[in-house]
């Protein structure tokens, strides 16, 4: 199965690291209601709110080169990317197992490193990386119902260490430069659901303690958000 989306994302990643690295995001408007009128007792939301309110509206997205993101892939980064590969996983279209890459001899790892750096520096991901295979895994109940199957996407194994390295670089850079707003907790190291529960609980308690206090909340449950 070919996926143009995968190829587009990979190309965007490489181009982003090379000459479109974000310096700071466009700030959001501090939301009305409890945040302004009553203040927050929960530190996690107070920090989030202050980060937004203290910045003027209308700031532009800035682009610049960044040494950390633009430097060639190192041997240590490749080693970490290979260690991240799990054993016993199904192969993708390239039919290369994770174990094969993890147990490459030193000269084999050097060849792989040079290949990945060539892709990175030339901003030209292989066309094969745009090919994925989707396998339907049966979960439970009625096998005749498609909703009872979970799709598993199998990508090319050689792409995995590359994307892992890119993700690590981008995450570290975004955290260091405070690109990600404090309101975002998912997919961030050291953050969890309890952070948002703390914020919600604080809002509820403050609203209840106010005379005729009101609090409006909107909850969205995305069904099958990760197909």
Coordinates of C-alpha atoms in Angstrom, one line a residue:
X1 CA 0.0 0.0 0.0
X2 CA 1.4 3.4 -1.0
X3 CA 0.9 6.4 1.2
X4 CA 1.5 9.8 -0.2
X5 CA 1.0 11.1 3.3
X6 CA 4.0 9.3 4.7
X7 CA 6.2 10.6 1.9
X8 CA 4.9 14.2 2.5
X9 CA 5.6 14.0 6.2
X10 CA 9.1 12.7 5.8
X11 CA 9.9 15.4 3.2
X12 CA 8.5 18.1 5.5
X13 CA 10.6 16.8 8.4
X14 CA 13.8 17.0 6.4
X15 CA 13.0 20.5 5.0
X16 CA 11.9 21.7 8.4
X17 CA 15.2 20.8 10.0
X18 CA 17.3 22.3 7.3
X19 CA 15.8 25.8 6.7
X20 CA 12.5 26.3 8.3
X21 CA 13.2 25.8 12.0
X22 CA 10.6 27.6 14.1
X23 CA 11.9 30.0 16.7
X24 CA 8.7 30.9 18.6
X25 CA 5.0 30.1 17.9
X26 CA 2.3 32.6 17.4
X27 CA 0.9 33.2 21.0
X28 CA -2.7 32.4 21.8
X29 CA -5.1 34.8 23.5
X30 CA -5.5 34.1 27.2
X31 CA -9.0 32.5 27.5
X32 CA -11.7 34.5 29.3
X33 CA -13.5 33.4 32.3
X34 CA -11.9 31.9 35.4
X35 CA -8.4 32.5 34.1
X36 CA -8.8 36.3 34.1
X37 CA -11.6 36.9 36.6
X38 CA -10.6 34.6 39.5
X39 CA -7.0 33.5 38.9
X40 CA -5.7 30.0 39.2
X41 CA -4.5 28.1 42.2
X42 CA -3.1 25.3 40.1
X43 CA 0.5 25.9 39.2
X44 CA 0.3 24.0 35.9
X45 CA -2.4 26.2 34.5
X46 CA -1.0 29.4 36.0
X47 CA 2.2 28.9 34.1
X48 CA 0.4 28.1 30.9
X49 CA -1.8 31.2 31.3
X50 CA 1.1 33.6 32.1
X51 CA 3.1 32.3 29.1
X52 CA 0.2 33.3 26.8
X53 CA -0.9 36.5 28.4
X54 CA 2.5 38.2 28.7
X55 CA 3.1 38.0 24.9
X56 CA 1.5 40.5 22.5
X57 CA -0.8 39.4 19.8
X58 CA 0.3 39.5 16.2
X59 CA 3.8 38.0 16.6
X60 CA 5.1 36.4 13.5
X61 CA 6.4 32.9 12.9
X62 CA 10.2 33.2 12.5
X63 CA 12.4 30.9 10.6
X64 CA 16.1 30.3 11.0
X65 CA 18.8 27.7 10.8
X66 CA 19.7 25.9 14.0
X67 CA 23.0 24.1 14.6
X68 CA 21.5 21.4 16.7
X69 CA 18.9 20.4 14.2
X70 CA 21.0 20.9 11.1
X71 CA 24.1 19.0 12.1
X72 CA 24.9 15.6 10.5
X73 CA 23.6 12.5 12.2
X74 CA 26.1 11.2 14.6
X75 CA 27.2 7.6 15.5
X76 CA 25.7 8.0 18.9
X77 CA 22.3 9.1 17.5
X78 CA 22.3 6.2 15.1
X79 CA 23.2 3.8 18.0
X80 CA 20.3 5.1 20.0
X81 CA 18.0 4.9 17.1
X82 CA 18.9 1.2 16.5
X83 CA 18.5 0.4 20.2
X84 CA 15.0 1.8 20.0
X85 CA 14.0 -0.9 17.5
X86 CA 12.2 -3.8 19.2
X87 CA 12.8 -7.4 18.5
X88 CA 10.3 -9.8 17.1
X89 CA 8.4 -7.2 15.1
X90 CA 6.9 -7.8 11.6
X91 CA 8.9 -6.5 8.7
X92 CA 7.7 -3.8 6.3
X93 CA 7.9 -3.6 2.5
X94 CA 11.7 -3.7 2.5
X95 CA 11.6 -7.1 4.4
X96 CA 14.4 -6.1 6.7
X97 CA 14.1 -7.2 10.3
X98 CA 14.9 -4.9 13.2
X99 CA 17.4 -7.5 14.5
X100 CA 19.3 -7.3 11.2
X101 CA 19.9 -3.6 11.6
X102 CA 20.7 -3.8 15.3
X103 CA 23.4 -6.5 14.7
X104 CA 25.1 -4.9 11.8
X105 CA 28.9 -5.0 12.0
X106 CA 30.8 -1.7 12.5
X107 CA 31.3 -1.2 8.7
X108 CA 27.7 -1.9 8.1
X109 CA 26.6 0.7 10.6
X110 CA 29.0 3.2 9.0
X111 CA 27.4 2.6 5.6
X112 CA 23.9 3.0 7.1
X113 CA 25.1 6.2 8.8
X114 CA 26.4 7.6 5.6
X115 CA 23.2 6.7 3.8
X116 CA 21.0 8.4 6.3
X117 CA 23.2 11.5 6.3
X118 CA 22.9 11.6 2.5
X119 CA 19.2 11.6 2.8
X120 CA 19.2 14.2 5.5
X121 CA 21.6 16.6 3.7
X122 CA 20.1 16.2 0.3
X123 CA 16.5 16.5 1.6
X124 CA 15.6 13.6 -0.7
X125 CA 13.9 10.7 1.1
X126 CA 13.9 7.4 -0.9
X127 CA 10.7 6.8 -2.8
X128 CA 10.5 3.4 -1.1
X129 CA 9.9 5.1 2.2
X130 CA 6.5 6.2 0.9
X131 CA 5.4 2.6 0.7
X132 CA 3.7 1.0 3.7
X133 CA 1.8 -2.2 4.3
X134 CA -1.4 -2.3 6.4
X135 CA -2.4 -5.5 8.2
X136 CA -5.7 -5.9 9.8
X137 CA -5.5 -7.5 13.3
X138 CA -8.7 -9.1 14.7
X139 CA -9.5 -7.8 18.2
X140 CA -12.7 -9.6 19.5
X141 CA -16.3 -10.4 19.0
X142 CA -17.8 -10.8 15.5
X143 CA -15.1 -11.3 12.8
X144 CA -17.5 -10.3 10.1
X145 CA -17.7 -6.7 11.5
X146 CA -14.8 -4.5 10.2
X147 CA -14.9 -2.4 13.3
X148 CA -13.6 -5.4 15.3
X149 CA -10.3 -5.2 13.4
X150 CA -7.3 -3.0 14.2
X151 CA -5.1 -1.8 11.4
X152 CA -1.3 -2.2 11.9
X153 CA 0.9 -0.1 9.6
X154 CA 4.2 -1.7 8.6
X155 CA 6.8 0.8 7.4
X156 CA 10.3 0.2 6.0
X157 CA 12.7 -0.7 8.7
X158 CA 15.5 1.6 7.4
X159 CA 13.2 4.5 7.9
X160 CA 12.7 3.9 11.6
X161 CA 16.0 4.9 13.0
X162 CA 16.0 8.0 10.8
X163 CA 12.5 9.2 12.0
X164 CA 13.5 8.4 15.7
X165 CA 16.6 10.6 15.4
X166 CA 14.5 13.4 13.9
X167 CA 11.8 13.1 16.5
X168 CA 14.4 13.2 19.4
X169 CA 16.1 16.3 17.9
X170 CA 12.9 18.2 17.4
X171 CA 11.5 17.3 20.8
X172 CA 14.6 18.4 22.6
X173 CA 14.8 21.6 20.6
X174 CA 11.1 22.4 21.1
X175 CA 11.3 21.8 24.9
X176 CA 14.6 23.8 25.3
X177 CA 13.2 26.8 23.3
X178 CA 9.8 26.5 25.0
X179 CA 8.0 26.2 21.6
X180 CA 5.3 23.9 22.9
X181 CA 2.7 25.6 25.1
X182 CA 2.2 24.4 28.7
X183 CA -1.3 23.4 27.8
X184 CA 0.1 20.6 25.7
X185 CA 0.8 17.5 27.7
X186 CA 0.4 14.6 25.4
X187 CA 3.5 13.1 23.8
X188 CA 5.8 15.1 26.1
X189 CA 8.3 13.5 28.5
X190 CA 7.3 14.0 32.2
X191 CA 3.8 15.1 31.3
X192 CA 0.7 13.0 31.9
X193 CA -3.1 13.2 32.2
X194 CA -2.9 14.2 35.8
X195 CA -1.6 17.6 34.7
X196 CA -4.8 18.4 32.9
X197 CA -7.0 16.8 35.6
X198 CA -5.3 19.2 38.1
X199 CA -6.2 22.1 35.8
X200 CA -9.8 21.0 35.4
X201 CA -10.2 20.3 39.1
X202 CA -8.9 23.8 40.0
X203 CA -11.3 25.4 37.6
X204 CA -14.3 23.5 39.1
X205 CA -13.3 24.3 42.7
X206 CA -12.9 28.0 42.0
X207 CA -16.2 28.2 40.2
X208 CA -18.0 26.4 43.0
X209 CA -16.5 28.8 45.6
X210 CA -17.7 31.9 43.7
X211 CA -21.2 33.3 44.4
X212 CA -23.3 32.2 41.4
X213 CA -20.1 30.9 39.9
X214 CA -20.5 29.1 36.6
X215 CA -18.1 26.9 34.6
X216 CA -18.5 25.7 31.1
X217 CA -16.5 22.8 29.8
X218 CA -16.4 21.1 26.4
X219 CA -15.4 17.4 26.1
X220 CA -14.7 15.8 22.8
X221 CA -14.4 12.0 22.5
X222 CA -12.7 11.2 19.1
X223 CA -13.7 7.7 18.1
X224 CA -11.0 5.7 16.4
X225 CA -8.7 8.7 16.5
X226 CA -5.6 6.5 15.7
X227 CA -6.6 4.2 12.8

